[in-house]
């Protein structure tokens, strides 16, 4: 097993689904870096700095987890920091095709970097950041689905808008 893994994503915002993968990944690897993609097509509600700050706060109890921002290709970053694996969560069959394509492309770009998939915990398979934002926007309670401090951050952000 390679010792350092990257867990990339948009995390807009981080959810309990992401936390499930981060917690289990932190047990599997010596070091886990949560990589917050900044240069993505998606329009995000939170800035990259805000997304990173929320993940840092949520993972403060995990001593081998750190957080960074990504601007270029993931595999280039993995090579730069000497990470041997990319960690991804699979929630449903619908995730598979996209993940299959991304893992395949990353392998073409950097053969030595393995993509490792974890099946999401049953209680989090229905979660997505988009749904969380939609519920919060309509005044629903997102408390059970996100780390404790994320729910008020969402309300504040939506009020700003
Ligand atoms: N639990 C709950 N929700 C989860 C989840 C889990 N375990 N895993 C993913 N999700 C949700 C996310 O919240 C997100 O929801 P949304 O679409 O409603 O916002 C959705 O699933 C997509 O997940 P995410 O991990 O954010 O994937 P992404 O498609 O936004 O990110 C990157 C893809 C950033 C990993 C990818 O584009 C990348 O590596 N970019 C860097 C550039 C690069 O190297 N590109 C070449 C790739 S071959």
CSV table of N, CA and C and ligand atoms in Angstrom, one decimal:
chain,number,residue,atom,x,y,z
A,1,UNK,N,0.8,-1.2,0.0
A,1,UNK,CA,0.0,0.0,0.0
A,1,UNK,C,0.9,1.3,0.0
A,2,UNK,N,0.6,2.2,-0.9
A,2,UNK,CA,1.3,3.4,-0.9
A,2,UNK,C,0.9,4.2,0.3
A,3,UNK,N,1.7,5.1,0.8
A,3,UNK,CA,1.4,5.7,2.1
A,3,UNK,C,0.6,7.0,2.1
A,4,UNK,N,0.8,7.7,1.0
A,4,UNK,CA,0.1,9.0,0.9
A,4,UNK,C,-0.9,9.0,-0.2
A,5,UNK,N,-2.2,9.3,0.2
A,5,UNK,CA,-3.3,9.4,-0.8
A,5,UNK,C,-3.9,10.8,-0.9
A,6,UNK,N,-4.4,11.0,-2.0
A,6,UNK,CA,-5.2,12.3,-2.3
A,6,UNK,C,-6.6,12.0,-2.4
A,7,UNK,N,-7.5,12.8,-1.7
A,7,UNK,CA,-8.9,12.7,-1.9
A,7,UNK,C,-9.4,14.0,-2.5
A,8,UNK,N,-9.6,14.0,-3.9
A,8,UNK,CA,-10.0,15.2,-4.6
A,8,UNK,C,-11.5,15.4,-4.7
A,9,UNK,N,-11.9,16.6,-4.8
A,9,UNK,CA,-13.3,16.9,-5.1
A,9,UNK,C,-13.6,18.4,-5.0
A,10,UNK,N,-14.8,18.7,-5.2
A,10,UNK,CA,-15.2,20.1,-5.2
A,10,UNK,C,-15.6,20.6,-3.8
A,11,UNK,N,-16.2,19.7,-3.0
A,11,UNK,CA,-16.6,20.0,-1.6
A,11,UNK,C,-17.3,21.3,-1.4
A,12,UNK,N,-18.4,21.5,-2.1
A,12,UNK,CA,-19.1,22.8,-2.1
A,12,UNK,C,-20.5,22.6,-1.5
A,13,UNK,N,-20.7,22.3,-0.3
A,13,UNK,CA,-19.7,22.2,0.8
A,13,UNK,C,-19.4,20.7,1.1
A,14,UNK,N,-18.4,20.5,2.0
A,14,UNK,CA,-18.1,19.2,2.5
A,14,UNK,C,-19.4,18.6,3.2
A,15,UNK,N,-19.7,17.3,3.0
A,15,UNK,CA,-20.9,16.7,3.6
A,15,UNK,C,-20.4,15.5,4.5
A,16,UNK,N,-21.4,14.9,5.2
A,16,UNK,CA,-21.1,13.8,6.0
A,16,UNK,C,-20.7,12.6,5.1
A,17,UNK,N,-21.1,12.6,3.8
A,17,UNK,CA,-20.7,11.6,2.9
A,17,UNK,C,-19.2,11.7,2.6
A,18,UNK,N,-18.7,12.9,2.4
A,18,UNK,CA,-17.2,13.1,2.3
A,18,UNK,C,-16.5,12.8,3.6
A,19,UNK,N,-17.1,13.1,4.7
A,19,UNK,CA,-16.5,12.8,6.0
A,19,UNK,C,-16.3,11.3,6.2
A,20,UNK,N,-17.3,10.6,5.7
A,20,UNK,CA,-17.2,9.1,5.8
A,20,UNK,C,-16.0,8.6,5.1
A,21,UNK,N,-15.8,9.1,3.9
A,21,UNK,CA,-14.6,8.7,3.0
A,21,UNK,C,-13.3,9.2,3.7
A,22,UNK,N,-13.3,10.4,4.1
A,22,UNK,CA,-12.1,11.0,4.7
A,22,UNK,C,-11.7,10.2,6.0
A,23,UNK,N,-12.7,9.9,6.8
A,23,UNK,CA,-12.4,9.2,8.1
A,23,UNK,C,-11.8,7.8,7.8
A,24,UNK,N,-12.5,7.1,6.9
A,24,UNK,CA,-12.0,5.7,6.5
A,24,UNK,C,-10.7,5.8,5.8
A,25,UNK,N,-10.5,6.8,4.9
A,25,UNK,CA,-9.2,6.9,4.2
A,25,UNK,C,-8.1,7.2,5.1
A,26,UNK,N,-8.4,8.0,6.2
A,26,UNK,CA,-7.3,8.4,7.1
A,26,UNK,C,-6.9,7.1,7.9
A,27,UNK,N,-7.7,6.1,8.0
A,27,UNK,CA,-7.3,4.9,8.7
A,27,UNK,C,-6.5,4.0,7.8
A,28,UNK,N,-6.8,4.1,6.5
A,28,UNK,CA,-6.1,3.2,5.5
A,28,UNK,C,-4.7,3.7,5.1
A,29,UNK,N,-4.5,5.0,5.1
A,29,UNK,CA,-3.2,5.6,4.6
A,29,UNK,C,-2.5,6.3,5.7
A,30,UNK,N,-1.2,6.4,5.6
A,30,UNK,CA,-0.4,7.1,6.6
A,30,UNK,C,-0.8,8.6,6.5
A,31,UNK,N,-1.0,9.1,5.3
A,31,UNK,CA,-1.3,10.5,5.2
A,31,UNK,C,-2.4,10.7,4.1
A,32,UNK,N,-3.4,11.5,4.4
A,32,UNK,CA,-4.5,11.7,3.4
A,32,UNK,C,-4.6,13.2,3.2
A,33,UNK,N,-4.4,13.6,2.0
A,33,UNK,CA,-4.6,15.1,1.6
A,33,UNK,C,-5.9,15.3,0.9
A,34,UNK,N,-6.8,16.1,1.5
A,34,UNK,CA,-8.0,16.4,0.8
A,34,UNK,C,-7.7,17.6,-0.2
A,35,UNK,N,-8.0,17.3,-1.4
A,35,UNK,CA,-7.6,18.2,-2.5
A,35,UNK,C,-8.8,18.9,-3.0
A,36,UNK,N,-8.9,20.2,-2.8
A,36,UNK,CA,-10.0,21.0,-3.2
A,36,UNK,C,-9.8,21.6,-4.6
A,37,UNK,N,-10.6,21.2,-5.5
A,37,UNK,CA,-10.4,21.6,-6.9
A,37,UNK,C,-10.9,23.0,-7.1
A,38,UNK,N,-10.0,23.9,-7.6
A,38,UNK,CA,-10.4,25.3,-7.7
A,38,UNK,C,-10.7,25.7,-9.2
A,39,UNK,N,-10.1,25.0,-10.1
A,39,UNK,CA,-10.3,25.4,-11.5
A,39,UNK,C,-11.3,24.4,-12.2
A,40,UNK,N,-12.5,24.3,-11.7
A,40,UNK,CA,-13.4,23.4,-12.2
A,40,UNK,C,-14.5,24.1,-13.0
A,41,UNK,N,-15.2,23.4,-13.8
A,41,UNK,CA,-16.3,24.0,-14.6
A,41,UNK,C,-17.5,24.5,-13.7
A,42,UNK,N,-17.7,23.7,-12.6
A,42,UNK,CA,-18.8,24.0,-11.8
A,42,UNK,C,-18.7,25.4,-11.2
A,43,UNK,N,-19.9,26.1,-11.1
A,43,UNK,CA,-19.9,27.4,-10.4
A,43,UNK,C,-20.1,27.0,-8.9
A,44,UNK,N,-19.3,27.5,-8.1
A,44,UNK,CA,-19.4,27.1,-6.7
A,44,UNK,C,-20.0,28.2,-5.8
A,45,UNK,N,-20.7,27.8,-4.8
A,45,UNK,CA,-21.3,28.7,-3.8
A,45,UNK,C,-20.2,29.3,-3.0
A,46,UNK,N,-19.3,28.4,-2.5
A,46,UNK,CA,-18.2,28.9,-1.6
A,46,UNK,C,-16.9,29.0,-2.4
A,47,UNK,N,-16.1,30.0,-2.0
A,47,UNK,CA,-14.8,30.1,-2.7
A,47,UNK,C,-13.9,28.9,-2.3
A,48,UNK,N,-12.8,28.7,-3.0
A,48,UNK,CA,-11.9,27.6,-2.6
A,48,UNK,C,-11.4,27.7,-1.2
A,49,UNK,N,-11.1,29.0,-0.8
A,49,UNK,CA,-10.6,29.2,0.6
A,49,UNK,C,-11.6,28.8,1.6
A,50,UNK,N,-12.9,29.2,1.3
A,50,UNK,CA,-14.0,28.9,2.3
A,50,UNK,C,-14.2,27.4,2.4
A,51,UNK,N,-14.1,26.7,1.2
A,51,UNK,CA,-14.3,25.2,1.2
A,51,UNK,C,-13.2,24.6,2.0
A,52,UNK,N,-11.9,25.1,1.8
A,52,UNK,CA,-10.8,24.5,2.5
A,52,UNK,C,-10.9,24.7,4.0
A,53,UNK,N,-11.3,25.9,4.4
A,53,UNK,CA,-11.5,26.2,5.8
A,53,UNK,C,-12.5,25.3,6.5
A,54,UNK,N,-13.6,25.0,5.8
A,54,UNK,CA,-14.7,24.1,6.3
A,54,UNK,C,-14.1,22.7,6.5
A,55,UNK,N,-13.3,22.3,5.5
A,55,UNK,CA,-12.8,20.9,5.6
A,55,UNK,C,-11.8,20.8,6.8
A,56,UNK,N,-10.9,21.9,6.9
A,56,UNK,CA,-9.9,21.9,7.9
A,56,UNK,C,-10.6,21.8,9.3
A,57,UNK,N,-11.6,22.6,9.5
A,57,UNK,CA,-12.4,22.6,10.7
A,57,UNK,C,-13.0,21.2,11.0
A,58,UNK,N,-13.5,20.6,9.9
A,58,UNK,CA,-14.2,19.3,10.1
A,58,UNK,C,-13.2,18.1,10.3
A,59,UNK,N,-12.0,18.3,9.9
A,59,UNK,CA,-11.0,17.2,10.1
A,59,UNK,C,-9.9,17.5,11.1
A,60,UNK,N,-10.2,18.5,11.9
A,60,UNK,CA,-9.1,18.9,12.9
A,60,UNK,C,-8.8,17.8,13.9
A,61,UNK,N,-9.7,16.9,14.1
A,61,UNK,CA,-9.4,15.7,15.0
A,61,UNK,C,-8.6,14.6,14.3
A,62,UNK,N,-8.4,14.7,13.0
A,62,UNK,CA,-7.7,13.6,12.3
A,62,UNK,C,-6.3,14.1,12.0
A,63,UNK,N,-5.3,13.6,12.8
A,63,UNK,CA,-3.9,14.2,12.7
A,63,UNK,C,-3.2,13.9,11.4
A,64,UNK,N,-3.6,12.9,10.7
A,64,UNK,CA,-2.9,12.6,9.4
A,64,UNK,C,-3.6,13.1,8.2
A,65,UNK,N,-4.6,14.0,8.4
A,65,UNK,CA,-5.3,14.6,7.2
A,65,UNK,C,-4.9,16.1,7.1
A,66,UNK,N,-4.6,16.5,5.9
A,66,UNK,CA,-4.4,17.9,5.6
A,66,UNK,C,-5.2,18.3,4.3
A,67,UNK,N,-5.2,19.6,4.1
A,67,UNK,CA,-6.1,20.1,3.0
A,67,UNK,C,-5.3,21.0,2.1
A,68,UNK,N,-5.5,20.9,0.8
A,68,UNK,CA,-4.8,21.8,-0.1
A,68,UNK,C,-5.7,22.2,-1.3
A,69,UNK,N,-5.3,23.2,-2.0
A,69,UNK,CA,-6.0,23.6,-3.2
A,69,UNK,C,-5.3,23.1,-4.4
A,70,UNK,N,-6.1,22.7,-5.4
A,70,UNK,CA,-5.6,22.3,-6.7
A,70,UNK,C,-6.0,23.2,-7.8
A,71,UNK,N,-5.0,23.6,-8.6
A,71,UNK,CA,-5.3,24.4,-9.8
A,71,UNK,C,-5.0,23.7,-11.1
A,72,UNK,N,-4.1,22.7,-11.1
A,72,UNK,CA,-3.8,22.0,-12.3
A,72,UNK,C,-4.4,20.6,-12.4
A,73,UNK,N,-3.6,19.7,-13.0
A,73,UNK,CA,-4.0,18.3,-13.1
A,73,UNK,C,-3.7,17.6,-11.7
A,74,UNK,N,-4.7,16.7,-11.4
A,74,UNK,CA,-4.5,16.0,-10.1
A,74,UNK,C,-3.2,15.1,-10.1
A,75,UNK,N,-3.0,14.4,-11.3
A,75,UNK,CA,-1.9,13.5,-11.3
A,75,UNK,C,-0.5,14.3,-11.2
A,76,UNK,N,-0.5,15.5,-11.8
A,76,UNK,CA,0.7,16.3,-11.7
A,76,UNK,C,1.0,16.6,-10.2
A,77,UNK,N,-0.1,17.0,-9.5
A,77,UNK,CA,0.1,17.3,-8.1
A,77,UNK,C,0.5,16.1,-7.3
A,78,UNK,N,-0.1,14.9,-7.6
A,78,UNK,CA,0.2,13.7,-6.9
A,78,UNK,C,1.7,13.4,-7.1
A,79,UNK,N,2.2,13.6,-8.3
A,79,UNK,CA,3.7,13.3,-8.6
A,79,UNK,C,4.5,14.3,-7.8
A,80,UNK,N,4.1,15.6,-7.8
A,80,UNK,CA,4.8,16.6,-7.1
A,80,UNK,C,5.0,16.3,-5.6
A,81,UNK,N,3.9,15.8,-5.0
A,81,UNK,CA,4.0,15.6,-3.5
A,81,UNK,C,4.3,14.1,-3.2
A,82,UNK,N,4.5,13.3,-4.2
A,82,UNK,CA,4.9,11.9,-4.0
A,82,UNK,C,3.7,11.1,-3.4
A,83,UNK,N,2.5,11.4,-3.8
A,83,UNK,CA,1.3,10.6,-3.4
A,83,UNK,C,1.1,9.5,-4.4
A,84,UNK,N,0.8,8.3,-3.9
A,84,UNK,CA,0.8,7.1,-4.7
A,84,UNK,C,-0.7,6.7,-5.1
A,85,UNK,N,-1.6,7.3,-4.4
A,85,UNK,CA,-3.0,6.9,-4.6
A,85,UNK,C,-4.0,8.0,-4.7
A,86,UNK,N,-5.1,7.8,-5.4
A,86,UNK,CA,-6.2,8.8,-5.4
A,86,UNK,C,-7.4,8.0,-4.8
A,87,UNK,N,-8.0,8.6,-3.8
A,87,UNK,CA,-9.1,8.0,-3.1
A,87,UNK,C,-10.4,8.6,-3.7
A,88,UNK,N,-11.4,7.8,-4.0
A,88,UNK,CA,-12.7,8.3,-4.4
A,88,UNK,C,-13.8,7.4,-3.7
A,89,UNK,N,-15.0,8.0,-3.5
A,89,UNK,CA,-16.1,7.3,-2.9
A,89,UNK,C,-17.1,6.9,-4.0
A,90,UNK,N,-17.7,5.8,-3.9
A,90,UNK,CA,-18.7,5.4,-4.9
A,90,UNK,C,-20.1,5.3,-4.1
A,91,UNK,N,-21.0,6.1,-4.5
A,91,UNK,CA,-22.3,6.1,-3.8
A,91,UNK,C,-23.3,5.2,-4.5
A,92,UNK,N,-23.3,5.1,-5.8
A,92,UNK,CA,-24.3,4.3,-6.5
A,92,UNK,C,-23.8,3.9,-7.8
A,93,UNK,N,-24.5,3.1,-8.5
A,93,UNK,CA,-24.1,2.6,-9.8
A,93,UNK,C,-23.9,3.8,-10.7
A,94,UNK,N,-24.7,4.8,-10.5
A,94,UNK,CA,-24.6,6.0,-11.4
A,94,UNK,C,-23.3,6.7,-11.3
A,95,UNK,N,-22.6,6.6,-10.2
A,95,UNK,CA,-21.3,7.2,-10.1
A,95,UNK,C,-20.2,6.5,-10.9
A,96,UNK,N,-20.5,5.2,-11.2
A,96,UNK,CA,-19.5,4.3,-11.7
A,96,UNK,C,-18.9,4.8,-13.1
A,97,UNK,N,-19.8,5.1,-14.0
A,97,UNK,CA,-19.3,5.5,-15.3
A,97,UNK,C,-18.3,6.6,-15.3
A,98,UNK,N,-18.7,7.7,-14.6
A,98,UNK,CA,-17.9,8.9,-14.5
A,98,UNK,C,-16.6,8.5,-13.8
A,99,UNK,N,-16.7,7.8,-12.7
A,99,UNK,CA,-15.4,7.4,-12.0
A,99,UNK,C,-14.5,6.5,-12.8
A,100,UNK,N,-15.1,5.6,-13.6
A,100,UNK,CA,-14.4,4.7,-14.4
A,100,UNK,C,-13.6,5.5,-15.5
A,101,UNK,N,-14.3,6.5,-16.0
A,101,UNK,CA,-13.6,7.3,-17.1
A,101,UNK,C,-12.5,8.1,-16.4
A,102,UNK,N,-12.7,8.7,-15.3
A,102,UNK,CA,-11.7,9.5,-14.6
A,102,UNK,C,-10.5,8.7,-14.2
A,103,UNK,N,-10.8,7.6,-13.6
A,103,UNK,CA,-9.7,6.7,-13.1
A,103,UNK,C,-8.9,6.2,-14.3
A,104,UNK,N,-9.6,5.9,-15.4
A,104,UNK,CA,-8.9,5.4,-16.6
A,104,UNK,C,-8.0,6.5,-17.2
A,105,UNK,N,-8.5,7.7,-17.2
A,105,UNK,CA,-7.7,8.8,-17.8
A,105,UNK,C,-6.5,9.1,-16.9
A,106,UNK,N,-6.8,9.1,-15.6
A,106,UNK,CA,-5.7,9.4,-14.7
A,106,UNK,C,-4.6,8.3,-14.8
A,107,UNK,N,-5.0,7.1,-15.1
A,107,UNK,CA,-4.0,6.0,-15.2
A,107,UNK,C,-3.2,6.2,-16.5
A,108,UNK,N,-3.9,6.7,-17.6
A,108,UNK,CA,-3.2,6.9,-18.8
A,108,UNK,C,-2.1,8.0,-18.6
A,109,UNK,N,-2.5,9.0,-17.8
A,109,UNK,CA,-1.6,10.2,-17.6
A,109,UNK,C,-0.5,9.8,-16.6
A,110,UNK,N,-0.8,8.9,-15.7
A,110,UNK,CA,0.3,8.6,-14.7
A,110,UNK,C,0.0,7.2,-14.2
A,111,UNK,N,0.6,6.2,-14.8
A,111,UNK,CA,0.4,4.8,-14.6
A,111,UNK,C,0.7,4.4,-13.2
A,112,UNK,N,1.6,5.0,-12.5
A,112,UNK,CA,2.0,4.6,-11.2
A,112,UNK,C,1.1,5.0,-10.1
A,113,UNK,N,0.1,5.8,-10.4
A,113,UNK,CA,-0.8,6.3,-9.4
A,113,UNK,C,-2.1,5.5,-9.4
A,114,UNK,N,-2.4,4.8,-8.4
A,114,UNK,CA,-3.6,4.0,-8.3
A,114,UNK,C,-4.8,4.8,-7.8
A,115,UNK,N,-6.0,4.5,-8.4
A,115,UNK,CA,-7.2,5.0,-7.9
A,115,UNK,C,-7.9,4.0,-7.0
A,116,UNK,N,-8.2,4.3,-5.8
A,116,UNK,CA,-8.8,3.4,-4.8
A,116,UNK,C,-10.2,3.9,-4.5
A,117,UNK,N,-11.2,2.9,-4.6
A,117,UNK,CA,-12.6,3.3,-4.4
A,117,UNK,C,-13.1,2.7,-3.1
A,118,UNK,N,-13.8,3.5,-2.3
A,118,UNK,CA,-14.5,3.0,-1.2
A,118,UNK,C,-16.0,3.1,-1.4
A,119,UNK,N,-16.7,2.1,-1.0
A,119,UNK,CA,-18.2,2.2,-1.1
A,119,UNK,C,-18.7,3.1,0.0
A,120,UNK,N,-19.5,4.1,-0.4
A,120,UNK,CA,-20.0,5.0,0.6
A,120,UNK,C,-20.8,4.3,1.7
A,121,UNK,N,-20.8,4.8,2.9
A,121,UNK,CA,-21.6,4.2,4.0
A,121,UNK,C,-23.1,4.3,3.5
A,122,UNK,N,-23.8,3.3,3.9
A,122,UNK,CA,-25.2,3.3,3.4
A,122,UNK,C,-26.0,4.6,3.7
A,123,UNK,N,-25.8,5.1,4.9
A,123,UNK,CA,-26.5,6.3,5.3
A,123,UNK,C,-26.2,7.5,4.5
A,124,UNK,N,-25.1,7.5,3.7
A,124,UNK,CA,-24.7,8.7,3.0
A,124,UNK,C,-24.8,8.6,1.5
A,125,UNK,N,-25.4,7.4,1.0
A,125,UNK,CA,-25.4,7.2,-0.4
A,125,UNK,C,-26.3,8.2,-1.2
A,126,UNK,N,-27.2,8.8,-0.5
A,126,UNK,CA,-28.2,9.7,-1.2
A,126,UNK,C,-27.7,11.2,-1.1
A,127,UNK,N,-26.6,11.4,-0.5
A,127,UNK,CA,-26.1,12.8,-0.3
A,127,UNK,C,-25.4,13.4,-1.5
A,128,UNK,N,-25.6,14.6,-1.7
A,128,UNK,CA,-24.8,15.3,-2.7
A,128,UNK,C,-24.7,16.8,-2.3
A,129,UNK,N,-23.7,17.5,-2.6
A,129,UNK,CA,-23.6,18.9,-2.2
A,129,UNK,C,-24.7,19.7,-2.8
A,130,UNK,N,-25.1,19.4,-4.1
A,130,UNK,CA,-26.1,20.2,-4.7
A,130,UNK,C,-27.5,20.0,-4.0
A,131,UNK,N,-27.8,18.8,-3.5
A,131,UNK,CA,-29.0,18.6,-2.8
A,131,UNK,C,-29.0,19.4,-1.5
A,132,UNK,N,-27.8,19.3,-0.8
A,132,UNK,CA,-27.7,20.0,0.5
A,132,UNK,C,-28.0,21.5,0.3
A,133,UNK,N,-27.4,22.1,-0.8
A,133,UNK,CA,-27.6,23.5,-1.0
A,133,UNK,C,-29.1,23.8,-1.3
A,134,UNK,N,-29.7,22.9,-2.1
A,134,UNK,CA,-31.1,23.1,-2.5
A,134,UNK,C,-32.0,23.1,-1.2
A,135,UNK,N,-31.7,22.2,-0.3
A,135,UNK,CA,-32.5,22.0,0.9
A,135,UNK,C,-32.3,23.3,1.8
A,136,UNK,N,-31.1,23.7,1.9
A,136,UNK,CA,-30.8,24.9,2.8
A,136,UNK,C,-31.4,26.1,2.2
A,137,UNK,N,-31.4,26.2,0.9
A,137,UNK,CA,-32.0,27.4,0.2
A,137,UNK,C,-33.5,27.5,0.5
A,138,UNK,N,-34.1,26.4,0.6
A,138,UNK,CA,-35.6,26.4,0.8
A,138,UNK,C,-35.9,26.3,2.3
A,139,UNK,N,-34.9,26.5,3.1
A,139,UNK,CA,-35.2,26.6,4.6
A,139,UNK,C,-35.3,25.2,5.3
A,140,UNK,N,-34.9,24.1,4.6
A,140,UNK,CA,-34.9,22.8,5.2
A,140,UNK,C,-33.7,22.6,6.1
A,141,UNK,N,-33.8,21.6,7.0
A,141,UNK,CA,-32.7,21.3,8.0
A,141,UNK,C,-31.7,20.4,7.4
A,142,UNK,N,-30.5,21.0,7.2
A,142,UNK,CA,-29.4,20.2,6.6
A,142,UNK,C,-28.5,19.6,7.7
A,143,UNK,N,-28.8,20.0,9.0
A,143,UNK,CA,-28.0,19.6,10.1
A,143,UNK,C,-27.5,18.2,10.1
A,144,UNK,N,-28.3,17.2,9.8
A,144,UNK,CA,-27.9,15.8,9.9
A,144,UNK,C,-26.9,15.4,8.7
A,145,UNK,N,-26.8,16.2,7.7
A,145,UNK,CA,-26.1,15.8,6.5
A,145,UNK,C,-24.7,16.4,6.4
A,146,UNK,N,-24.4,17.4,7.2
A,146,UNK,CA,-23.1,18.1,7.1
A,146,UNK,C,-22.5,18.3,8.4
A,147,UNK,N,-21.1,18.5,8.5
A,147,UNK,CA,-20.5,18.7,9.8
A,147,UNK,C,-21.1,19.9,10.5
A,148,UNK,N,-21.0,19.9,11.8
A,148,UNK,CA,-21.8,20.8,12.6
A,148,UNK,C,-21.7,22.3,12.2
A,149,UNK,N,-20.5,22.8,11.9
A,149,UNK,CA,-20.3,24.2,11.6
A,149,UNK,C,-20.7,24.6,10.1
A,150,UNK,N,-21.0,23.6,9.3
A,150,UNK,CA,-21.3,23.8,7.9
A,150,UNK,C,-22.7,24.4,7.7
A,151,UNK,N,-23.6,23.9,8.5
A,151,UNK,CA,-25.0,24.3,8.3
A,151,UNK,C,-25.2,25.8,8.5
A,152,UNK,N,-24.6,26.4,9.7
A,152,UNK,CA,-24.7,27.8,9.8
A,152,UNK,C,-24.0,28.6,8.7
A,153,UNK,N,-22.9,28.0,8.2
A,153,UNK,CA,-22.1,28.7,7.2
A,153,UNK,C,-22.9,28.8,5.9
A,154,UNK,N,-23.7,27.7,5.6
A,154,UNK,CA,-24.5,27.7,4.5
A,154,UNK,C,-25.6,28.7,4.6
A,155,UNK,N,-26.3,28.8,5.7
A,155,UNK,CA,-27.3,29.8,5.9
A,155,UNK,C,-26.8,31.2,5.7
A,156,UNK,N,-25.6,31.5,6.3
A,156,UNK,CA,-25.0,32.8,6.2
A,156,UNK,C,-24.7,33.1,4.7
A,157,UNK,N,-24.2,32.1,4.0
A,157,UNK,CA,-23.8,32.3,2.6
A,157,UNK,C,-25.0,32.6,1.8
A,158,UNK,N,-26.1,31.8,2.0
A,158,UNK,CA,-27.3,32.0,1.2
A,158,UNK,C,-27.9,33.4,1.5
A,159,UNK,N,-27.8,33.8,2.8
A,159,UNK,CA,-28.4,35.1,3.1
A,159,UNK,C,-27.6,36.2,2.4
A,160,UNK,N,-26.3,36.1,2.3
A,160,UNK,CA,-25.4,37.1,1.6
A,160,UNK,C,-26.0,37.3,0.2
A,161,UNK,N,-26.3,36.1,-0.5
A,161,UNK,CA,-26.8,36.1,-1.8
A,161,UNK,C,-28.1,36.8,-1.9
B,1,LIG,N1,-20.7,11.3,-0.3
B,1,LIG,C1,-21.6,12.3,-0.6
B,1,LIG,N2,-21.5,13.0,-1.8
B,1,LIG,C2,-20.4,12.8,-2.6
B,1,LIG,C3,-19.5,11.8,-2.3
B,1,LIG,C4,-19.6,11.0,-1.1
B,1,LIG,N3,-18.8,10.1,-0.7
B,1,LIG,N4,-18.6,11.8,-3.3
B,1,LIG,C5,-18.9,12.7,-4.1
B,1,LIG,N5,-20.1,13.3,-3.7
B,1,LIG,C6,-20.8,14.3,-4.4
B,1,LIG,C7,-20.3,15.7,-4.3
B,1,LIG,O1,-20.8,16.4,-3.2
B,1,LIG,C8,-20.7,16.3,-5.6
B,1,LIG,O2,-22.0,16.8,-5.5
B,1,LIG,P1,-22.6,17.9,-6.5
B,1,LIG,O3,-22.4,17.4,-7.9
B,1,LIG,O4,-24.0,17.9,-6.1
B,1,LIG,O5,-21.8,19.1,-6.2
B,1,LIG,C9,-20.7,15.2,-6.6
B,1,LIG,O6,-20.8,14.0,-5.8
B,1,LIG,C10,-19.4,15.1,-7.4
B,1,LIG,O7,-18.3,14.8,-6.5
B,1,LIG,P2,-16.9,15.5,-6.5
B,1,LIG,O8,-16.0,14.6,-5.8
B,1,LIG,O9,-17.0,16.9,-6.1
B,1,LIG,O10,-16.5,15.3,-8.0
B,1,LIG,P3,-16.3,16.4,-9.0
B,1,LIG,O11,-16.8,15.8,-10.3
B,1,LIG,O12,-16.9,17.7,-8.6
B,1,LIG,O13,-14.7,16.5,-8.9
B,1,LIG,C11,-12.5,16.2,-9.5
B,1,LIG,C12,-14.0,15.9,-9.8
B,1,LIG,C13,-12.3,17.6,-8.9
B,1,LIG,C14,-12.0,15.1,-8.6
B,1,LIG,C15,-11.8,16.1,-10.9
B,1,LIG,O14,-12.5,17.0,-11.8
B,1,LIG,C16,-10.4,16.4,-10.9
B,1,LIG,O15,-9.6,15.6,-10.5
B,1,LIG,N6,-10.0,17.6,-11.3
B,1,LIG,C17,-8.6,18.1,-11.3
B,1,LIG,C18,-8.2,18.3,-12.8
B,1,LIG,C19,-7.9,17.0,-13.4
B,1,LIG,O16,-6.9,16.3,-13.0
B,1,LIG,N7,-8.7,16.6,-14.4
B,1,LIG,C20,-8.5,15.4,-15.2
B,1,LIG,C21,-9.3,14.3,-14.6
B,1,LIG,S1,-9.1,12.8,-15.5
